[in-house]
Coordinates of C-alpha atoms and ligand atoms in Angstrom, one line a residue:
M1141 CA -12.1 10.9 8.2
V1142 CA -14.6 13.7 7.7
S1143 CA -16.3 14.6 4.4
D1144 CA -17.9 17.9 3.5
R1145 CA -19.2 17.1 0.1
Q1146 CA -22.9 17.5 -0.7
K1147 CA -24.4 14.4 -2.2
G1148 CA -25.5 14.8 -5.8
A1149 CA -23.3 17.8 -6.6
G1150 CA -22.1 18.0 -10.2
M1151 CA -21.3 15.0 -12.4
P1152 CA -20.8 11.5 -11.0
V1153 CA -17.3 11.0 -9.8
L1154 CA -15.1 8.1 -10.5
V1155 CA -11.8 7.5 -8.7
M1156 CA -9.1 5.6 -10.8
K1157 CA -5.8 4.6 -9.1
F1158 CA -2.7 3.6 -11.0
G1159 CA 0.0 1.6 -9.3
G1160 CA 3.7 1.8 -9.9
T1161 CA 3.9 -0.6 -12.8
S1162 CA 1.0 1.2 -14.6
V1163 CA 3.0 4.5 -14.5
A1164 CA 6.5 3.0 -14.9
N1165 CA 7.4 5.3 -17.8
P1166 CA 5.9 7.9 -20.1
D1167 CA 4.5 5.3 -22.5
R1168 CA 2.7 3.4 -19.7
I1169 CA 1.4 6.7 -18.4
R1170 CA 0.0 7.4 -21.9
R1171 CA -1.8 4.0 -21.8
A1172 CA -3.2 4.8 -18.4
A1173 CA -4.3 8.3 -19.5
K1174 CA -6.2 6.7 -22.4
R1175 CA -8.3 4.7 -20.0
V1176 CA -9.0 7.8 -18.1
G1177 CA -10.1 9.4 -21.3
V1178 CA -12.6 6.6 -21.9
E1179 CA -14.3 7.3 -18.5
V1180 CA -14.3 11.1 -19.1
A1181 CA -16.1 10.4 -22.4
K1182 CA -18.7 8.5 -20.5
G1183 CA -19.5 11.6 -18.5
Y1184 CA -17.6 11.1 -15.3
D1185 CA -15.5 13.7 -13.5
V1186 CA -12.4 11.6 -12.7
I1187 CA -10.0 11.8 -9.8
V1188 CA -6.8 10.0 -10.7
I1189 CA -4.6 8.8 -7.9
V1190 CA -1.0 7.9 -8.9
S1191 CA 1.7 5.9 -7.3
A1192 CA 5.4 6.6 -7.9
M1193 CA 7.0 4.8 -10.9
S1194 CA 7.7 1.2 -9.9
G1195 CA 11.0 0.9 -8.0
K1196 CA 11.1 4.7 -7.3
T1197 CA 10.0 4.6 -3.7
N1198 CA 12.5 1.8 -2.9
E1199 CA 15.3 3.9 -4.5
L1200 CA 14.3 7.0 -2.5
V1201 CA 14.1 5.0 0.8
G1202 CA 17.6 3.6 0.0
W1203 CA 19.0 7.1 -0.5
V1204 CA 17.5 8.2 2.9
E1205 CA 19.0 5.2 4.7
E1206 CA 22.4 5.7 3.0
T1207 CA 22.5 9.3 4.1
S1208 CA 21.2 8.9 7.6
P1209 CA 20.6 5.6 9.3
M1210 CA 18.7 7.2 12.2
F1211 CA 16.9 9.5 9.9
D1212 CA 14.5 12.3 10.8
A1213 CA 11.1 10.9 9.7
R1214 CA 10.0 14.4 8.6
E1215 CA 12.7 14.5 6.0
Y1216 CA 12.1 10.9 5.0
D1217 CA 8.6 11.9 4.1
A1218 CA 9.8 15.0 2.2
I1219 CA 12.0 12.7 0.1
V1220 CA 9.9 9.6 -0.4
S1221 CA 6.8 11.6 -1.3
S1222 CA 8.6 13.0 -4.4
G1223 CA 8.0 9.9 -6.5
E1224 CA 4.3 10.6 -6.6
A1225 CA 4.9 14.3 -7.2
V1226 CA 6.6 13.4 -10.5
T1227 CA 4.0 10.9 -11.8
A1228 CA 1.1 13.3 -10.9
G1229 CA 2.6 16.1 -13.0
L1230 CA 3.4 13.7 -15.9
M1231 CA -0.1 12.3 -15.9
A1232 CA -1.7 15.7 -16.0
L1233 CA 0.6 16.7 -18.9
T1234 CA -0.3 13.6 -20.8
L1235 CA -4.0 14.2 -20.3
Q1236 CA -3.6 17.8 -21.5
E1237 CA -1.8 16.5 -24.6
M1238 CA -4.9 14.4 -25.2
D1239 CA -7.1 17.6 -24.9
V1240 CA -8.6 16.4 -21.6
P1241 CA -8.8 19.3 -19.1
A1242 CA -6.6 18.2 -16.2
R1243 CA -4.3 19.5 -13.5
S1244 CA -2.2 17.9 -10.8
W1245 CA -2.5 18.3 -7.0
Q1246 CA 0.1 17.4 -4.4
G1247 CA -1.3 16.1 -1.1
W1248 CA -0.7 19.5 0.7
Q1249 CA -2.5 21.4 -2.1
V1250 CA -5.8 19.5 -1.7
P1251 CA -5.1 19.6 1.3
L1252 CA -5.2 16.0 2.4
K1253 CA -4.9 16.4 6.1
T1254 CA -3.3 13.7 8.2
T1255 CA -2.0 13.0 11.7
S1256 CA 1.7 13.9 12.3
A1257 CA 2.8 10.2 12.6
H1258 CA 5.5 10.6 9.9
A1259 CA 6.0 7.6 7.5
S1260 CA 2.7 6.0 8.7
A1261 CA 0.3 9.0 9.0
R1262 CA -3.5 8.5 9.0
I1263 CA -5.9 10.6 7.0
E1264 CA -8.0 12.9 9.0
E1265 CA -9.8 15.0 6.4
I1266 CA -10.1 15.7 2.7
P1267 CA -11.8 19.0 2.0
T1268 CA -13.5 18.7 -1.4
K1269 CA -14.1 22.4 -2.1
N1270 CA -11.0 23.2 -4.2
I1271 CA -11.4 20.2 -6.6
T1272 CA -15.2 20.4 -6.8
Q1273 CA -14.8 24.1 -7.8
K1274 CA -12.4 23.2 -10.6
F1275 CA -14.8 20.5 -11.8
A1276 CA -17.5 23.1 -11.9
E1277 CA -15.3 25.3 -14.0
G1278 CA -14.8 22.6 -16.6
M1279 CA -11.8 20.6 -15.4
R1280 CA -12.5 16.9 -16.0
V1281 CA -9.6 15.2 -14.3
A1282 CA -8.0 16.0 -11.0
V1283 CA -4.7 14.1 -10.8
V1284 CA -3.7 13.6 -7.2
A1285 CA -0.3 12.4 -5.9
G1286 CA -1.1 9.3 -3.8
F1287 CA 0.6 8.3 -0.5
Q1288 CA 1.2 11.9 0.7
G1289 CA -0.5 14.5 2.9
I1290 CA 0.1 17.4 5.3
S1291 CA 0.4 17.3 9.1
P1292 CA -1.2 19.8 11.5
E1293 CA 2.3 21.3 11.7
G1294 CA 2.4 21.9 8.0
R1295 CA 4.9 19.2 7.2
I1296 CA 4.6 16.7 4.4
T1297 CA 3.6 13.2 5.6
T1298 CA 3.3 9.8 4.0
L1299 CA 0.8 7.0 4.7
G1300 CA 3.0 4.0 4.9
R1301 CA 4.1 1.7 2.0
G1302 CA 1.3 0.9 -0.4
G1303 CA -0.5 4.0 0.9
S1304 CA -1.8 5.2 -2.5
D1305 CA -4.5 2.6 -2.3
T1306 CA -5.7 4.3 0.9
T1307 CA -5.5 7.7 -0.7
A1308 CA -7.7 6.4 -3.5
V1309 CA -10.4 4.9 -1.2
A1310 CA -10.4 8.0 1.0
F1311 CA -11.0 10.3 -2.1
A1312 CA -13.8 7.9 -3.2
A1313 CA -15.4 8.2 0.2
A1314 CA -14.9 12.0 0.4
F1315 CA -16.3 12.6 -3.1
D1316 CA -19.0 10.0 -2.8
A1317 CA -17.6 8.4 -5.9
E1318 CA -19.6 5.8 -7.8
R1319 CA -16.6 3.4 -7.7
C1320 CA -12.9 3.3 -6.9
D1321 CA -11.0 1.4 -9.6
I1322 CA -7.5 0.2 -8.6
Y1323 CA -5.4 -0.5 -11.7
T1324 CA -2.5 -2.8 -10.9
D1325 CA -0.3 -5.5 -12.5
V1326 CA -2.6 -8.4 -11.5
D1327 CA -6.1 -8.8 -13.0
G1328 CA -7.9 -9.3 -9.8
V1329 CA -8.1 -11.1 -6.5
Y1330 CA -7.5 -14.9 -6.7
T1331 CA -8.7 -17.8 -4.6
A1332 CA -5.0 -18.4 -3.8
D1333 CA -1.7 -17.1 -5.0
P1334 CA -1.5 -18.3 -8.7
R1335 CA 2.3 -18.6 -8.3
I1336 CA 2.0 -21.5 -5.9
C1337 CA -1.4 -22.8 -6.8
A1338 CA -1.9 -23.4 -10.6
K1339 CA -5.7 -23.9 -10.2
A1340 CA -6.2 -20.6 -8.5
R1341 CA -9.2 -18.8 -10.0
K1342 CA -10.0 -15.1 -10.2
L1343 CA -12.9 -14.1 -8.1
D1344 CA -15.6 -11.9 -9.7
R1345 CA -16.6 -10.5 -6.3
I1346 CA -15.3 -10.7 -2.8
A1347 CA -16.8 -9.3 0.4
F1348 CA -15.1 -6.5 2.3
E1349 CA -14.6 -8.7 5.3
E1350 CA -13.0 -11.5 3.3
M1351 CA -10.7 -9.1 1.4
L1352 CA -9.6 -7.6 4.7
E1353 CA -8.6 -11.0 6.0
M1354 CA -6.9 -11.9 2.7
A1355 CA -5.1 -8.6 2.6
S1356 CA -3.8 -8.8 6.1
L1357 CA -2.8 -12.4 5.5
G1358 CA -0.4 -11.5 2.9
A1359 CA -2.4 -11.3 -0.4
K1360 CA -0.6 -8.1 -1.3
V1361 CA -3.0 -6.7 -3.8
L1362 CA -4.3 -3.9 -1.6
Q1363 CA -3.0 -2.1 1.4
T1364 CA -5.0 -3.4 4.4
R1365 CA -6.0 0.0 5.5
S1366 CA -7.6 0.8 2.2
V1367 CA -9.9 -2.2 2.6
E1368 CA -10.8 -1.1 6.2
L1369 CA -11.7 2.3 4.9
A1370 CA -13.7 0.9 1.9
M1371 CA -15.6 -1.3 4.3
R1372 CA -16.3 1.6 6.7
Y1373 CA -17.5 4.0 4.0
R1374 CA -19.0 1.3 1.7
V1375 CA -16.8 2.3 -1.2
R1376 CA -17.2 -0.2 -4.1
L1377 CA -13.7 -1.1 -4.9
R1378 CA -12.6 -2.8 -8.2
V1379 CA -9.2 -4.3 -8.6
L1380 CA -8.1 -4.7 -12.3
S1381 CA -5.1 -4.9 -14.5
S1382 CA -4.0 -2.0 -16.6
F1383 CA -2.4 -4.4 -19.0
E1384 CA -5.6 -6.0 -20.3
E1385 CA -8.5 -4.9 -22.3
Q1386 CA -11.0 -2.9 -20.4
S1387 CA -14.5 -4.0 -19.8
D1388 CA -17.1 -3.3 -17.2
A1389 CA -16.9 -6.8 -15.9
A1390 CA -13.1 -6.9 -15.6
G1391 CA -11.2 -7.5 -12.4
T1392 CA -12.6 -8.3 -9.0
L1393 CA -15.2 -6.2 -7.2
V1394 CA -14.7 -5.8 -3.5
C1395 CA -18.2 -5.1 -2.1
A1396 CA -20.7 -5.6 0.6
E1397 CA -21.8 -9.1 1.4
E1398 CA -25.4 -8.3 0.3
D1399 CA -24.0 -7.7 -3.3
I1400 CA -22.8 -11.2 -3.6
M1401 CA -25.5 -13.6 -4.7
E1402 CA -23.8 -17.0 -4.7
S1403 CA -20.5 -17.8 -3.1
N1404 CA -18.4 -20.7 -1.9
I1405 CA -18.3 -21.3 1.9
V1406 CA -14.6 -20.6 1.6
A1407 CA -13.5 -17.7 -0.6
G1408 CA -9.8 -18.3 -0.7
V1409 CA -6.7 -19.8 0.8
A1410 CA -4.1 -17.3 2.0
H1411 CA -0.6 -17.9 3.1
S1412 CA 2.3 -16.0 4.7
R1413 CA 5.7 -17.5 4.3
D1414 CA 8.0 -15.8 6.7
E1415 CA 6.5 -16.5 10.1
A1416 CA 8.3 -17.6 13.3
K1417 CA 6.9 -19.4 16.3
L1418 CA 8.3 -18.5 19.7
T1419 CA 7.6 -20.2 23.0
L1420 CA 8.5 -18.9 26.4
L1421 CA 8.9 -22.0 28.6
S1422 CA 7.8 -22.1 32.2
V1423 CA 6.6 -18.6 33.0
A1424 CA 4.7 -18.0 36.2
D1425 CA 0.9 -18.5 35.8
R1426 CA -0.3 -15.4 37.6
P1427 CA -2.5 -12.4 36.7
G1428 CA -0.5 -9.8 34.7
I1429 CA 2.0 -12.2 33.1
A1430 CA 0.5 -11.9 29.6
A1431 CA 0.4 -8.1 30.0
T1432 CA 4.1 -8.1 30.9
I1433 CA 5.1 -10.3 28.0
F1434 CA 3.1 -8.5 25.3
T1435 CA 3.9 -5.0 26.6
S1436 CA 7.5 -5.9 26.4
L1437 CA 7.1 -7.1 22.8
S1438 CA 5.0 -4.2 21.7
E1439 CA 7.5 -1.7 23.2
G1440 CA 10.2 -3.7 21.3
G1441 CA 8.3 -3.0 18.0
V1442 CA 7.3 -6.7 17.5
N1443 CA 4.1 -7.4 15.5
V1444 CA 2.7 -10.3 17.3
D1445 CA 0.1 -12.3 15.4
M1446 CA -1.1 -15.6 17.0
I1447 CA -1.0 -16.1 20.8
V1448 CA -1.6 -19.4 22.6
Q1449 CA -1.3 -20.0 26.4
N1450 CA -0.9 -23.6 27.3
I1451 CA -2.5 -25.2 30.4
S1452 CA -0.4 -24.8 33.4
E1453 CA 1.1 -27.2 35.9
E1454 CA 2.2 -26.3 39.4
G1455 CA 1.7 -22.6 38.7
R1456 CA 3.9 -22.5 35.6
T1457 CA 2.8 -22.3 32.0
D1458 CA 4.2 -22.0 28.5
M1459 CA 3.3 -19.0 26.3
T1460 CA 3.5 -19.4 22.5
F1461 CA 3.2 -16.6 19.9
S1462 CA 4.1 -15.9 16.3
C1463 CA 5.6 -12.9 14.5
P1464 CA 7.4 -12.2 11.2
T1465 CA 10.8 -14.1 11.0
S1466 CA 12.6 -10.8 10.6
E1467 CA 11.4 -9.6 14.0
V1468 CA 12.7 -12.6 16.0
P1469 CA 15.9 -10.8 17.1
R1470 CA 13.9 -7.9 18.3
A1471 CA 11.5 -10.2 20.2
E1472 CA 14.5 -12.0 21.8
A1473 CA 16.1 -8.7 22.8
A1474 CA 12.9 -7.3 24.3
L1475 CA 12.1 -10.3 26.4
A1476 CA 15.7 -10.7 27.5
K1477 CA 15.6 -7.0 28.7
T1478 CA 12.4 -7.6 30.6
H1479 CA 13.9 -10.8 32.1
E1480 CA 17.0 -8.9 33.2
A1481 CA 14.9 -6.2 34.8
G1482 CA 13.4 -8.8 37.0
E1483 CA 9.9 -8.3 35.6
L1484 CA 9.6 -11.7 33.9
N1485 CA 10.9 -15.1 34.8
F1486 CA 11.1 -17.9 32.3
A1487 CA 13.2 -21.0 31.8
E1488 CA 13.9 -20.7 28.1
L1489 CA 12.8 -18.9 24.9
V1490 CA 12.5 -21.4 22.0
A1491 CA 12.3 -20.0 18.5
D1492 CA 11.2 -22.0 15.4
K1493 CA 12.0 -19.8 12.4
D1494 CA 10.9 -22.3 9.7
V1495 CA 7.1 -22.0 9.8
A1496 CA 4.5 -20.6 7.5
K1497 CA 0.9 -19.6 8.1
V1498 CA -1.9 -21.0 5.9
S1499 CA -5.5 -19.8 6.3
V1500 CA -8.9 -20.4 4.8
V1501 CA -11.2 -17.4 4.6
G1502 CA -14.9 -17.1 3.9
I1503 CA -18.0 -15.4 5.2
G1504 CA -19.9 -18.7 4.6
M1505 CA -18.2 -20.1 7.7
R1506 CA -20.5 -18.1 9.9
S1507 CA -23.4 -20.2 8.9
Q1508 CA -21.8 -23.5 7.9
S1509 CA -20.1 -25.8 10.4
G1510 CA -17.4 -28.4 9.6
V1511 CA -14.9 -26.1 7.8
A1512 CA -12.3 -26.5 10.6
A1513 CA -12.8 -30.3 10.7
K1514 CA -12.3 -30.5 7.0
M1515 CA -9.3 -28.3 6.9
F1516 CA -7.5 -30.3 9.6
K1517 CA -8.4 -33.6 7.9
V1518 CA -6.9 -32.4 4.6
L1519 CA -3.7 -31.5 6.4
C1520 CA -3.6 -34.8 8.3
D1521 CA -4.1 -36.7 5.0
E1522 CA -1.0 -35.0 3.6
G1523 CA 0.9 -35.8 6.8
I1524 CA 1.3 -32.1 7.7
N1525 CA 1.5 -31.4 11.4
I1526 CA -0.3 -28.4 12.8
K1527 CA 1.7 -26.3 15.3
V1528 CA -0.7 -23.6 16.3
I1529 CA -4.3 -22.9 15.4
T1530 CA -6.3 -19.7 15.6
T1531 CA -9.7 -18.8 14.4
S1532 CA -12.0 -15.9 13.8
E1533 CA -15.6 -15.8 12.7
I1534 CA -14.6 -16.1 9.0
K1535 CA -11.1 -17.5 9.1
I1536 CA -9.1 -20.4 10.3
S1537 CA -5.3 -20.1 10.4
V1538 CA -2.6 -22.7 11.1
L1539 CA 1.1 -22.6 11.5
I1540 CA 2.9 -25.5 9.8
D1541 CA 6.5 -26.3 8.7
R1542 CA 7.4 -23.9 5.9
K1543 CA 8.4 -26.8 3.6
Y1544 CA 4.8 -27.9 3.4
M1545 CA 3.3 -24.5 2.7
E1546 CA 2.7 -25.0 -1.1
L1547 CA 1.3 -28.5 -0.5
A1548 CA -1.1 -27.2 2.1
V1549 CA -2.4 -24.4 -0.1
Q1550 CA -2.9 -26.7 -3.1
S1551 CA -4.6 -29.5 -1.1
L1552 CA -6.9 -27.1 0.7
H1553 CA -7.7 -25.4 -2.6
D1554 CA -8.7 -28.8 -4.1
A1555 CA -10.6 -29.9 -1.0
F1556 CA -12.8 -26.8 -0.9
D1557 CA -13.4 -26.9 -4.7
L1558 CA -12.1 -23.4 -5.1
D1559 CA -11.4 -23.9 -8.8
K1560 CA -15.1 -24.2 -9.3
V1561 CA -17.7 -21.5 -9.1
A1562 CA -20.4 -22.1 -6.4
Ligands
LIG18 N1 4.9 4.6 -3.8 C1 4.5 4.2 -2.4 C2 5.0 2.8 -2.1 O1 5.6 2.2 -2.9 C3 3.0 4.2 -2.2 C4 2.2 3.3 -3.2 O2 2.6 3.1 -4.3 O3 1.1 2.9 -2.8 O4 4.9 2.3 -1.0
MG19 MG1 0.4 -1.2 -4.1

């Protein structure tokens, strides 16, 4: 993404993004607009990014699928982007009613330029000229429809589900905003999902890298791409609830590692419920075999996560990988096709659909050893068998039987003292 904005131009800019539940009806929009008014009164020029009203995008997607199962993605985008068009206009009207100078912008009007990958387009450029000029003329709030943009061919695009978060961060980067506040229905990022771990604690701060792991592991607070973008452009991102009293310390700040003074070695325990573990038994152990298997899966549209190759015996080996449970039929079909084409030989494909992934995440792991040992000991003490293990510099993930998922999250949360501040 390229930005053309001069640093220091005009008033400081704040980006405020409101999710679907925060704009679910005219009354909620009024409450959100009041918060915007507070920031305007502090002297900010505000860019408000809105989602569609909650449930709206699902409804629109449903209509598309009902009309045309093999739909044209360009028309899908034209239809599903309309939810945000409505809330942007309503938000601008509400602000005007409060005597705040505001107007709405559709993605194409900015124009927010994207690739032409319909339904999952990537942002390429946000020219700041038009909005900056309006700010200079006295407009105080630019309300922008999230989630949507325009392709090089001049067609409307959308950024993938949850894409308004990414719109918000991209605007914050392009306008060199002081901060990007994401208003949602939870009051921040937690050490674990409070619905399965009663002792989960809200974090005051979390590092970009940790949030990226947590987001991609299924902590669905932010779209993963928005966190990637925030990390790349060093956008200070705050996640907070639009249903609670506003204060400058509210929510969770997602920020650079250097901005976190004290932290636990482990920041949080994440989980992902619907995982499946697949094993190809007895494949030939020769160069190119992994490439064949994973090309086949990728062409079949399967999102592979963990991969483990076992030691081989007499030139044969077993290959294990994981993917979302819903993608097992696709994985089976893709591998069967490659098998029938004579490109891949295996004895059997075994699928275990009742597994879950549990992970501990924390930048402290880089400098502290023993986290893995402790994690495995905790699971062992609970009698939980580990099926697959993968690690990164700041994360350890295990696949376990799904029925033990809650127990694993709770015991790890206890063992790493996550209910206590470091
Ligand atoms: N309304 C879109 C969705 O539900 C985009 C968003 O809200 O972030 O995916
Ligand atoms: Mg969202």
